Coordinates of C-alpha atoms and ligand atoms in Angstrom, one line a residue:
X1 CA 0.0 0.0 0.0
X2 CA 1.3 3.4 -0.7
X3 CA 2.2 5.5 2.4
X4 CA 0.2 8.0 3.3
X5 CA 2.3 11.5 3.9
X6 CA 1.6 14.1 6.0
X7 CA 1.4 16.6 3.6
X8 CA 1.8 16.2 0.0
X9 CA 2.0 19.6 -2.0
X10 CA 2.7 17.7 -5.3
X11 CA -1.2 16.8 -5.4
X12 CA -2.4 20.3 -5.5
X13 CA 0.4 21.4 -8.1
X14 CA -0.7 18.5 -10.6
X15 CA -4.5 19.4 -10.5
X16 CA -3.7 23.2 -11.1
X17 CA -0.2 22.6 -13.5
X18 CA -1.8 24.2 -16.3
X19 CA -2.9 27.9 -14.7
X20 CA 0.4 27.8 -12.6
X21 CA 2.7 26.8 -15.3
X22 CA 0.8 29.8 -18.0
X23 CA 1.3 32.1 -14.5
X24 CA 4.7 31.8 -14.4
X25 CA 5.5 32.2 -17.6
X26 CA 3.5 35.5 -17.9
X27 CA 5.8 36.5 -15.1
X28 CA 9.2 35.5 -16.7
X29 CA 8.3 36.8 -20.4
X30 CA 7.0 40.4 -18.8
X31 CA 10.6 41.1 -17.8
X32 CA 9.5 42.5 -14.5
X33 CA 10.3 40.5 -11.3
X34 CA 10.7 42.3 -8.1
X35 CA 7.5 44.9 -7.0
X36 CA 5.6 44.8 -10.3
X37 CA 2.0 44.4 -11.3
X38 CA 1.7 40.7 -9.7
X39 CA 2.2 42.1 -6.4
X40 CA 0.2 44.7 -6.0
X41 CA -2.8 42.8 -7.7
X42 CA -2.6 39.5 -5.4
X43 CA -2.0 42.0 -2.5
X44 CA -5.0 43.8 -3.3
X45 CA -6.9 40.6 -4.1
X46 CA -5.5 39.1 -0.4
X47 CA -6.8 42.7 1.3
X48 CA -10.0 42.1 0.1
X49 CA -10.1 38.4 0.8
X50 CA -9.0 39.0 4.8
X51 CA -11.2 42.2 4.6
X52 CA -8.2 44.7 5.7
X53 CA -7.6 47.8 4.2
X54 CA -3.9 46.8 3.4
X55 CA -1.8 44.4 2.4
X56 CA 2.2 44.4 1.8
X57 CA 4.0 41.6 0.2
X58 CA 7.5 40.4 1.6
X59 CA 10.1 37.5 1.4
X60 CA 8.7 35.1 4.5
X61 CA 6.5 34.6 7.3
X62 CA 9.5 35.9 9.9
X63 CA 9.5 39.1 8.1
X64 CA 6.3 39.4 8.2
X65 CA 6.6 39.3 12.2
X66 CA 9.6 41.4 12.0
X67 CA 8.8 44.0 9.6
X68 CA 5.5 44.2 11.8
X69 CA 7.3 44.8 15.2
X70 CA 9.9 47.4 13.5
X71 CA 6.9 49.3 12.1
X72 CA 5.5 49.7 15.0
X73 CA 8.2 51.2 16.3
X74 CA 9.0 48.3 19.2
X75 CA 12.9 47.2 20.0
X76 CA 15.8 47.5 22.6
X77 CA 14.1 47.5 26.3
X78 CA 10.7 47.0 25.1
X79 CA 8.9 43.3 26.1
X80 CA 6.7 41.7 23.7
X81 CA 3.9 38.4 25.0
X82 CA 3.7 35.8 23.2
X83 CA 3.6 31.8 23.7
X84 CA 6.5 28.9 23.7
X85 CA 4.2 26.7 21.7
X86 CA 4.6 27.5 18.7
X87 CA 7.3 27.7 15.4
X88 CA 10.7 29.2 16.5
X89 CA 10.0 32.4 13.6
X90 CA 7.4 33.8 16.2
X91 CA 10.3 34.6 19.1
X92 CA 13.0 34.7 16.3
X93 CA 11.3 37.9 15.2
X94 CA 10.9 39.5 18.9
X95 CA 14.5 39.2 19.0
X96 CA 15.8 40.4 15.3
X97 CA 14.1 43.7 16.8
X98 CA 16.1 43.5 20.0
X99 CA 13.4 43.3 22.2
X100 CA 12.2 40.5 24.8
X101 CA 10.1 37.9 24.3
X102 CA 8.1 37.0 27.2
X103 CA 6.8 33.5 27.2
X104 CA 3.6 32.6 28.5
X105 CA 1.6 29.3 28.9
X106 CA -1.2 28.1 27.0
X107 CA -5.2 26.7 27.7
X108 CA -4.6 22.9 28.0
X109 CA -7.6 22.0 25.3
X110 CA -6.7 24.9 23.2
X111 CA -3.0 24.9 23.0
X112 CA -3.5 28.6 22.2
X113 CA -2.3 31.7 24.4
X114 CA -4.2 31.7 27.6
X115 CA -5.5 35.5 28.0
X116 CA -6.5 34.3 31.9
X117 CA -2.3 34.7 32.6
X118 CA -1.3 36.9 30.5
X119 CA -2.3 40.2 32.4
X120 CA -0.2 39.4 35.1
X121 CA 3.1 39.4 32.6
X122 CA 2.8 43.1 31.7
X123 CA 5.0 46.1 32.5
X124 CA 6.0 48.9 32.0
X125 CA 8.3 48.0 28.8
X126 CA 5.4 45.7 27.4
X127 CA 4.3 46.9 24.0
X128 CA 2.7 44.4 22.3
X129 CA 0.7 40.6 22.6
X130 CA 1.5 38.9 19.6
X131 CA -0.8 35.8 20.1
X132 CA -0.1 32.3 17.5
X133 CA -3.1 31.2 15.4
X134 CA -1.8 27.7 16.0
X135 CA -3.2 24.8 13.8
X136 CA -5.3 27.5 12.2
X137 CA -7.4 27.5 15.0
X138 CA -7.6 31.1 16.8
X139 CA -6.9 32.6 20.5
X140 CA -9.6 34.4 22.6
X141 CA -9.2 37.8 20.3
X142 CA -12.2 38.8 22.5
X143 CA -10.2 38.7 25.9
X144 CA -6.7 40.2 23.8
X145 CA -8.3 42.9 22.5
X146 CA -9.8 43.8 26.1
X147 CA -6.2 43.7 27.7
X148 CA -5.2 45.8 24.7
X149 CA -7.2 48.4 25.2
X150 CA -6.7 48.6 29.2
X151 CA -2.9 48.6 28.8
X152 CA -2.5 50.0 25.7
X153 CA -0.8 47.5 24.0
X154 CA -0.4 46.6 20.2
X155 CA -1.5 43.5 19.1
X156 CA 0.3 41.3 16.5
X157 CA -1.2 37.9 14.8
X158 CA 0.9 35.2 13.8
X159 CA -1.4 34.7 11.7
X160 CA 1.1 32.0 9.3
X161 CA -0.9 29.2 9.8
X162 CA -4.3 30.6 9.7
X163 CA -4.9 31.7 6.2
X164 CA -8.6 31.8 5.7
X165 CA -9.7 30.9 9.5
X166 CA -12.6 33.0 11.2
X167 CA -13.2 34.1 14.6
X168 CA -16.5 35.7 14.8
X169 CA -17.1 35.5 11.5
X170 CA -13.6 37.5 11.0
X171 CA -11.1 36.7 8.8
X172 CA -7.5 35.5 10.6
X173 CA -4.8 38.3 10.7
X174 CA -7.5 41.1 10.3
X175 CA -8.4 41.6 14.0
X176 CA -5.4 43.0 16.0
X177 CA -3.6 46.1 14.7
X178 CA -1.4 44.2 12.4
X179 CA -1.3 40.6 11.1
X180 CA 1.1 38.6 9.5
X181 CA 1.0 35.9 7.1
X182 CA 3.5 33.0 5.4
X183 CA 3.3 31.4 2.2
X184 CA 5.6 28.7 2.8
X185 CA 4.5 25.7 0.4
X186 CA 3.2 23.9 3.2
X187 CA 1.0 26.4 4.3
X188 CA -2.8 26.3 3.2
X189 CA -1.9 28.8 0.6
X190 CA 1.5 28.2 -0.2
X191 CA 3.9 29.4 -2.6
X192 CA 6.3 27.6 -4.6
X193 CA 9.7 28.9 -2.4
X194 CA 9.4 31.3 0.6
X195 CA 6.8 34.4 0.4
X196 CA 4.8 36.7 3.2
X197 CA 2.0 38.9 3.6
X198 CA 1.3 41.9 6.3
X199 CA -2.2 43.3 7.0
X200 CA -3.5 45.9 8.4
X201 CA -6.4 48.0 9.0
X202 CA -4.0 51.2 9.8
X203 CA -2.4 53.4 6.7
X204 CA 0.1 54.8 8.4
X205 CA 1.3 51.1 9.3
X206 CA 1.3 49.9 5.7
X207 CA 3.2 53.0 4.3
X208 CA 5.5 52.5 7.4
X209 CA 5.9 48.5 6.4
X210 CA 6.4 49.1 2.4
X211 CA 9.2 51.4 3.7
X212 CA 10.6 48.7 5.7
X213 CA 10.4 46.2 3.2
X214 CA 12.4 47.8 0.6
X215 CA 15.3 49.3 2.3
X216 CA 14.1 52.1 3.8
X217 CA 13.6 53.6 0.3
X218 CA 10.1 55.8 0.7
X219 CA 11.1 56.9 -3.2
X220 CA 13.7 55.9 -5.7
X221 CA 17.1 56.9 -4.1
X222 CA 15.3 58.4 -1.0
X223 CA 16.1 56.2 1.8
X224 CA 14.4 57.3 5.9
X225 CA 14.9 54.5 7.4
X226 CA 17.2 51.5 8.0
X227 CA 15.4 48.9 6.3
X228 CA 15.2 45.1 4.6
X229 CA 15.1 43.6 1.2
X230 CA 12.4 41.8 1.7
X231 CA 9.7 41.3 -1.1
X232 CA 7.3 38.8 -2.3
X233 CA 8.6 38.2 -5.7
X234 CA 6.9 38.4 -8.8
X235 CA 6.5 34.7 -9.9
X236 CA 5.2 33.6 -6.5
X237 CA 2.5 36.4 -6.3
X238 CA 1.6 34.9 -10.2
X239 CA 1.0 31.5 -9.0
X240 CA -0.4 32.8 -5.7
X241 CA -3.1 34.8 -7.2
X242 CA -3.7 31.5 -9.1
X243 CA -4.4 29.5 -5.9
X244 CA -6.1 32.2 -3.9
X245 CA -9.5 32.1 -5.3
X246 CA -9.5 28.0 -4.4
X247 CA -8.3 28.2 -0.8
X248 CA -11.6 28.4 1.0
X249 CA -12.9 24.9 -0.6
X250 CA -9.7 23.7 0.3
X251 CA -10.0 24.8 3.9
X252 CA -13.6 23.2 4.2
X253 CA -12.3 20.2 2.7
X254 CA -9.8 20.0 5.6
X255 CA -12.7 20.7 7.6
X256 CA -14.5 17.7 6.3
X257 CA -11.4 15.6 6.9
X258 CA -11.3 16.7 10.4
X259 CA -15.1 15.8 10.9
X260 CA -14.1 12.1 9.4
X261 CA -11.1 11.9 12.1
X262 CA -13.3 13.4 15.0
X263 CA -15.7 10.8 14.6
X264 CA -13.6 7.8 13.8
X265 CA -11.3 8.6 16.8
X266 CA -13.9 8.9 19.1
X267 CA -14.0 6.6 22.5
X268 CA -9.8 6.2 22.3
X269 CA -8.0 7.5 25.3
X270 CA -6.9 10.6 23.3
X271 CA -7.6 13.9 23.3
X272 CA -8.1 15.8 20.1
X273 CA -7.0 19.6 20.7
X274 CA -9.6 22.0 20.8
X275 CA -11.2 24.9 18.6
X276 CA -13.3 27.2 20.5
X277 CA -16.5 27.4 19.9
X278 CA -16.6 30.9 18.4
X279 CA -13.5 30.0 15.6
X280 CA -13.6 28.0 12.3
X281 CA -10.2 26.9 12.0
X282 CA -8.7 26.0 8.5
X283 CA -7.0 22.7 10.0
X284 CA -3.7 23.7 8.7
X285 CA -3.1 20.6 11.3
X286 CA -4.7 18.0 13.1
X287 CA -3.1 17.5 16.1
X288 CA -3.7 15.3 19.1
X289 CA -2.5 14.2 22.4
X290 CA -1.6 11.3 23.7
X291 CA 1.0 10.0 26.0
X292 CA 1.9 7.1 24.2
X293 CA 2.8 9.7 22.0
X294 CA 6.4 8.2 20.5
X295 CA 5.1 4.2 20.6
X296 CA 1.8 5.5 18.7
X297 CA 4.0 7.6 15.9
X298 CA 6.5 4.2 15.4
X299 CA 3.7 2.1 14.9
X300 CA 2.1 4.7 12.6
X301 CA 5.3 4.8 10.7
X302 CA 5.6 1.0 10.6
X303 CA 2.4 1.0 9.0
X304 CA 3.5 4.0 5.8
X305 CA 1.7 6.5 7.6
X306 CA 3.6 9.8 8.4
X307 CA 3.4 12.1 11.0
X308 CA 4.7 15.1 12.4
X309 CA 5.4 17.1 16.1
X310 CA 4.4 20.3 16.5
X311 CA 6.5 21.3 18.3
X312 CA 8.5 18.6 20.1
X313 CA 10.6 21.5 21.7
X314 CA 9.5 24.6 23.4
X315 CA 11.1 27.8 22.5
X316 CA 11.7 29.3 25.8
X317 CA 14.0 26.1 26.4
X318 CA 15.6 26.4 22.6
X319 CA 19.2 27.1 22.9
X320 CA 18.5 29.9 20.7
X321 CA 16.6 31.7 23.9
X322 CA 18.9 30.9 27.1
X323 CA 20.1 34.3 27.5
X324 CA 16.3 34.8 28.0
X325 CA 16.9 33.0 31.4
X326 CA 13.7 30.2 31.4
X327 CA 14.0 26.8 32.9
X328 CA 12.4 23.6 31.8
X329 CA 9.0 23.7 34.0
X330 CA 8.6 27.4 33.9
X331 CA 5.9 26.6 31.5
X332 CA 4.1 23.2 32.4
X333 CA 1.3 23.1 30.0
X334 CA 3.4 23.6 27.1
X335 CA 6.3 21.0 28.2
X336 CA 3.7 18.5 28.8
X337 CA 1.6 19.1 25.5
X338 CA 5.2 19.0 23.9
X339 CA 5.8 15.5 24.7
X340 CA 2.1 14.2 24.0
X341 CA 1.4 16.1 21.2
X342 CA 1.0 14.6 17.3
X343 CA -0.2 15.6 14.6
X344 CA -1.8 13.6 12.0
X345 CA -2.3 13.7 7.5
X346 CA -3.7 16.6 7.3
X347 CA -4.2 18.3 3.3
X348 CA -7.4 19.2 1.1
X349 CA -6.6 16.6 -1.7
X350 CA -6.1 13.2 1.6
X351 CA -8.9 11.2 0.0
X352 CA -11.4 9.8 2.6
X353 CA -9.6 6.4 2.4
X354 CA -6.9 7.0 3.6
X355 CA -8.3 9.3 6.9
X356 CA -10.3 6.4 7.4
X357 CA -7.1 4.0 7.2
X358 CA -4.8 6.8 9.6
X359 CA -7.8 6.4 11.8
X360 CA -8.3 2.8 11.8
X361 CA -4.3 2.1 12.7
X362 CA -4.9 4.5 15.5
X363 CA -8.0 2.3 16.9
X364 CA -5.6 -0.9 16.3
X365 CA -3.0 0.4 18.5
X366 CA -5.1 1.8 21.4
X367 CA -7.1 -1.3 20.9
X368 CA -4.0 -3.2 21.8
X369 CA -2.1 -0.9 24.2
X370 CA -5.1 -0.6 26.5
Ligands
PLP1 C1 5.5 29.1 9.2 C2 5.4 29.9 10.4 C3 6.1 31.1 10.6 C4 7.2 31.6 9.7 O1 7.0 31.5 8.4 P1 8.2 31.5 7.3 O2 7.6 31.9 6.1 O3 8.7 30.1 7.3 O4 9.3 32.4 7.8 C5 5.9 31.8 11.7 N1 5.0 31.4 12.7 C6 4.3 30.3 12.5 C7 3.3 29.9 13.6 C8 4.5 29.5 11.4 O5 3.8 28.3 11.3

């Protein structure tokens, strides 16, 4: 039998070859590569799609989060919020800036930043919250945005793995003051090499953020600001604009998937992590918890079913972050859903056989490690 993948970007490629392949040779004959007309239609198309005002192209998913903090004006002494649980590029961003990350827990059934905690963590030098839309599900944007407002603080989504996910019926990345996006291929909308997207509601945010972007050039040859070369190219915004128009089918067909796991995984001793009720998440994974966790994944494997950990290390304990000073078991929730965490094939084009053969293999092994 063939193995099932966690991903498999190749699928979607093959059913849209033709448009992507006329895209990006439209891009390569118009002799125009960097900032042209591609750009600035997908970012207008992507405004409109998250229902922001703006939208800035640039080279990745940590620029994004970058760009974003430097635009808002945050760095040396300031203290940003965010959570341990999640990629490194969320805390690798705090730091390009020179400010602090401060780590926080998150809600055990959500795996998401826990707005119950996170008061207590502000002072004086905090500036912003920059909650993680893990999994494509979303935090409490309800509780943030009250905290916000109390302290005055800024708040930045990661929104990279939420493309296309609502709270309240709003789109990911369009509810705090900025939000940032990655087009990594295997991100729900993914590009074919690295890409990035910043929204915003605010004008003087996106002027300040297409600045940044491009070297601090605000004209040609008239530079106010240190700044990044840092642009969404011209052939990925082509074959982005391409995909765009598709990714909400896609997301319901992960939702569909994740309705087939749900019920075929019910009754194990497992617990399948959490959206709130207010959110539609676009499943960018499927993740579960289990403390059996590294017997279940061999047994998956040995079976040609592949799986992933997200993430099977915490930042604050990343050797990347020890000058920040944190300990293993200054943030239980997240060390323990580290080590029980797994996530599961999770893509639109997984055909219902094979969720229903993950699922099946899961049942065998609980069945026999009761
Ligand atoms: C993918 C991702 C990023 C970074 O995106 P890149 O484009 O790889 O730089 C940041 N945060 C989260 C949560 C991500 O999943």
């Amino acid at each position: 039998m063939k193995r099932i993948p966690l991903v498999d970007i190749n699928r979607q490629y093959k059913i849209l070859q033709k448009a992507l392949d006329a895209a990006s040779r439209r891009v390569m004959r118009s002799g125009i590569y960097v900032l042209g007309k591609e750009v600035e239609a997908f970012e207008h198309e992507f405004s409109s799609y998250c229902h922001v005002k703006y939208a800035v192209g640039v080279a990745s998913g940590l620029d994004a989060l970058t760009i974003a903090l430097r635009a808002l004006e945050i760095g040396h002494g300031d203290e940003v919020i965010t959570v341990a649980h999640t990629f490194m590029a969320t805390a690798q961003a705090i730091r390009a800036v020179g400010a602090t990350p401060i780590f926080i827990d998150v809600e055990p059934n959500t795996l998401l930043i826990d707005p119950n905690i996170l008061e207590q963590k502000i002072t004086k030098q905090t500036k912003a919250i920059l909650p993680v839309q893990l999994y494509g599900s979303m935090a409490n944007m309800d509780a943030l945005n009250d905290i916000s407002i109390k302290n005055k603080l800024f708040i930045i989504e990661d929104a990279c793995q939420a493309h296309g996910s609502l709270y309240k019926n709003k789109h990911a990345g369009s509810i705090g003051h900025i939000g940032c996006f990655s087009f990594y291929p295997s991100k729900n909308l993914g590009a074919y090499g690295d890409g990035g997207m910043i929204v915003t509601q605010f004008e003087n945010i996106a002027k300040k953020v297409k600045i940044l972007r491009n070297v601090g050039q605000i004209k040609k040859n008239v530079h106010v600001s240190s700044g990044y070369t840092s642009r969404l190219d011209e052939i990925q915004a082509a074959m982005l604009r391409v995909k765009l128009p598709y990714l909400d089918q896609w997301n319901s067909k992960r939702n569909d998937h994740a309705k087939t796991y749900i019920e075929m995984l019910s009754g194990l001793p497992i617990e399948i992590v959490q959206v709130p009720k207010n959110v539609v998440s676009n499943y960018h994974l499927f993740v579960i918890k289990t403390k059996l966790r590294n017997q279940l994944i061999s047994y998956l494997d040995s079976c040609g079913i592949s799986t992933g950990v997200h993430y099977p290390t915490p930042i604050h304990i990343q050797l990347s972050m020890k000058e920040y000073g944190y300990q293993e078991g200054d943030l239980p929730i997240t060390e323990s859903a580290s080590r029980q965490i797994v996530s599961l094939p999770m893509f639109s084009e997984l055909k219902e056989a094979e969720i229903r053969r993950v699922a099946k293999i899961v049942r065998i092994f609980f069945n026999t490690n009761k």
